[in-house]
Structure formats: C-alpha cells, structure tokens
Amino acid sequence: MASNGDAPSSAAPAASPAGAPARDAPAGALPAGDPTVVVTPWEVSGIVDYTKLIQQFGSSPLTPELVARLERVTGRPAHHFLRRGIYFSHRDVDKMLDLHEAGQKFYLYTGRGPSSASLHLGHLTPFMFTKYLQDAFDAVVVIQLTNDEKFLFSKETKRPLEEFTRLGRENAKDIIACGFNPEKTFMFMDTDYIGSLYPNVLRIQRAVTYNQVKGIFGFTDSDNIGKHGFPAVQAAPCLSSSFPVLFGGRTDVPCVVPCAIDQDPYFRMTRDVTPKLGARKPALLHSKFFPALQGDNTKMSASDASSAIYLDDSGKVVKKKINKHAFSGGGATVEEHRAKGANVDVDIPYRYLTFFLDDDEELDRIRTEYAAGRMLTGEIKAALIAVLTPLVEGHQARRAAVTDEVIDQFMAVRPMQL
Ligand code: TRP
C-alpha cells in the first residue's frame, strides 16, 4: 500500500474516463458486486476490492495527478494518506479546487457516530485528515455527532438516548484533541442542533421516497421508522443554509466531505437531492478502511478490546496488543523468514505504519528490509510500537486538557470567518 497502486482499469465499463466527472451510481440498487463483500454504513466485511468499489459506487479514482494538483493549490506537501492511496476515491474534488482557485472558499463536513467512550486508531484517521485539510485550505470545519443515529441503529434497544449523548461528549474530547482550530471549527450534537437542521431535513425528506431509502440503505419493513428518516439528518449539513449563524445566511458555500467509503450511500442520496433543492452537490473524499489488529477480513469491535488499539490504551497495553495480537505476514520460523521474507501486504504492523509513519524513506526502508527477510517480525513490531506510543500518549495529554468549557466553546453557535 506504500504506492498509490489502486488505479482502476480504464477498460471497466462503469469507471469514469480519466478527468471526466463520474456519474454517481443511481440511488437504488447498485450493480451486483462480489456477494462475499459487504460495504454499508453498518457493516463492512469480506476482502474489499477498492477498484471495484469505485466502479460500483460510480465515484472517481483519486489520481496522482489530482494529488499533485492539490499540492500546487495548497502550496504544501500532500498528507501521507493521499500520497499512499489511503484516501483513494472522490467525487468533484477537482471542481472544488477550481472554485478554491477562483477565490471561493468551501467548508469541510465530517462526523462521528458515538458508539464507544474512546475512539480507536481507525476512528482517528478521518479526523487527522480533516485537520490537515483545515490547515491546508484554512477552511471552516463542521463536525456532526450523531447521537440520534446510534440511538436508532444500536442493536441494544434498551440503551437510553442520554447514553449516546454522553458518549458523544466524550468523543468530542478526542476529536478536539486532534488539534482543530477553535476559531474555525463548529461541533454539534444532533439532538441539540436539530432545530437549525430541521428545515433542510424536511426539504430532503420530501424529495426522497421510501423506495429510494430502502434501495440505498437496505432498510426493511421491520426497521424502526427513525432509521428511514435519519439519512436526511446526515445529509442536511452538506447545505450551508443549515448553518445560518455560522455562514451569515449564505446558501451557496460549497461543502467537501472527507469520510470512509462506507458512508458513501448517505452522500449518494444527498447528491441526488441537492440539485432538486437548488443547492450544490457536496464533494467527497473517500478513504479505505483501517484494518483490525487481527488482519483483513476481521472486525474491529467495541466488545472485543483486543481487536483494536484505543486512544486511551496505555503505552504498556499498546505494546502488548501489537506483540500479542497484530497479524503477521512474517515467516513461521526465523529460518523460513530469513529465506523467504515477509508478505508485507497482509502484515498488520506494516499496514499500520503506512497509516502512522509519515517518513516515506523510512517506510520504504522498512518495507524493503522486511520483505527481504532481513528485518524480523519482532523488529517491525518494535518499529510500530515506537511510532504509536508517542502518538497515543501525546493524544492522551491533549485530551486531558479538553474541559467541558472547551467542548462548549466548540459547540457554541457563532459566526465564522470563511
Ligand atoms: N454516520 C457516521 C458514523 O456512524 C457519522 C457521520 C455523520 C459522518 N455525519 C458524517 C461521517 C459525515 C462522515 C461524514 O460514524
């Protein structure tokens, strides 16, 4: 994954020709993909072929040319998530760069469904990336905390709403600790801010039929009615008119959404309705999934603490989890490893380094040495521990400084300088 090796074959029928804006897949049933692979906002399983996903979803590959353009426009090196193809797909980012160059500023929108008290490394990555985009474009960021979504979609149907609100405020601390600019970042809890969103929620709900949400999200007749309505709540922040105080009533501020690709159904629906409402379609930047410690095709699960590294894990726990649980692509014995080398593509310590080690040369050196069998599994694990320990401990120190007052400041409804 060190190189951006995911460009789709141009011969594929549904892929958009290079440079041309992709047509979104129709809202409704998607072309049949591999039945062993599931990618929905609620379930990701199987070995995901990201090239196929681009074709199936009708998005565009985030090409090295577009990344180079982003570097030129921002005047700074691209984030390593872009250099390494971790963000691999997009919709209309080229158009947003055109607008930016013409002097029209966009805002960034991302969010978090509060389902656990602490975030894990995989949850952290979209916020790290959004913070980079905020700095690179000096952009306003809005962050939605969907306590309503988690309440409606939780399998534990007895869990009280207040619980998700509490988790949302805990998550807000982790998000703020990523270093967002307090002058340009607005965070909101859905149940608090819903009054301002509601006019757009209504407009969106009237423009989408029951058949459409069933087709896009796979809802069934026995799902609660809140689920069917919720997608409009996640769509509404894509319209700048949902933030009348922030944007001084402007209805035309373009929106860019960085998210993991599993969130795309929400935004396919959004992009379907925005033209009908006289609003601009949001642009999207899609990331690949962050793998569980046990490797691809296993799940990071909140109920199994050993499947993920949490941001509140101590240095000692981080070390133990990596040494004990990280799936290894190394040889079964030292002799075999020295002779045949490691399979870096399935190796979790290596994969995690592609996410968290910024230094391209060092990453390249590790890849070469490990693949050749000169570096041992214990050594690559030690390299990962050396990267993650300061990351997690630094995060904990910054999070400890986030008081209730700081959260309230980020959540205050206030005008913002675009
Ligand atoms: N649905 C997302 C989740 O479950 C939360 C979310 C809300 C979101 N709005 C978003 C994610 C915008 C990305 C972009 O975590």
Short mmCIF file of C-alpha atoms in Angstrom, two decimals, residues 33-50 53 56-57 261-262 289-292 295-300:
data_model
loop_
_atom_site.label_atom_id
_atom_site.label_comp_id
_atom_site.label_asym_id
_atom_site.label_seq_id
_atom_site.Cartn_x
_atom_site.Cartn_y
_atom_site.Cartn_z
CA GLY A 33 -20.74 -6.99 -6.83
CA ASP A 34 -18.98 -9.85 -5.10
CA PRO A 35 -21.62 -11.39 -2.80
CA THR A 36 -18.97 -12.14 -0.12
CA VAL A 37 -18.17 -8.46 0.23
CA VAL A 38 -20.48 -6.13 2.14
CA VAL A 39 -19.88 -2.37 2.37
CA THR A 40 -22.69 -0.44 4.04
CA PRO A 41 -22.64 2.21 6.78
CA TRP A 42 -23.46 -0.58 9.27
CA GLU A 43 -21.44 -3.48 8.02
CA VAL A 44 -18.13 -3.93 6.30
CA SER A 45 -16.99 -7.49 5.69
CA GLY A 46 -15.03 -9.55 3.21
CA ILE A 47 -11.86 -8.58 1.36
CA VAL A 48 -12.72 -5.26 -0.24
CA ASP A 49 -11.56 -4.65 -3.79
CA TYR A 50 -11.34 -0.86 -3.81
CA LEU A 53 -15.88 -0.33 -5.28
CA GLN A 56 -19.75 0.01 -8.28
CA PHE A 57 -20.31 3.32 -6.47
CA ILE A 261 -16.14 4.89 1.76
CA ASP A 262 -18.84 3.06 3.77
CA PHE A 289 -10.85 1.06 5.87
CA PHE A 290 -8.42 0.79 8.72
CA PRO A 291 -7.73 -2.91 9.35
CA ALA A 292 -8.32 -4.68 12.67
CA GLY A 295 -5.89 -8.58 9.89
CA ASP A 296 -8.11 -8.04 6.89
CA ASN A 297 -11.49 -9.65 6.93
CA THR A 298 -11.68 -9.45 10.72
CA LYS A 299 -13.58 -6.82 12.60
CA MET A 300 -12.60 -4.11 14.99
#
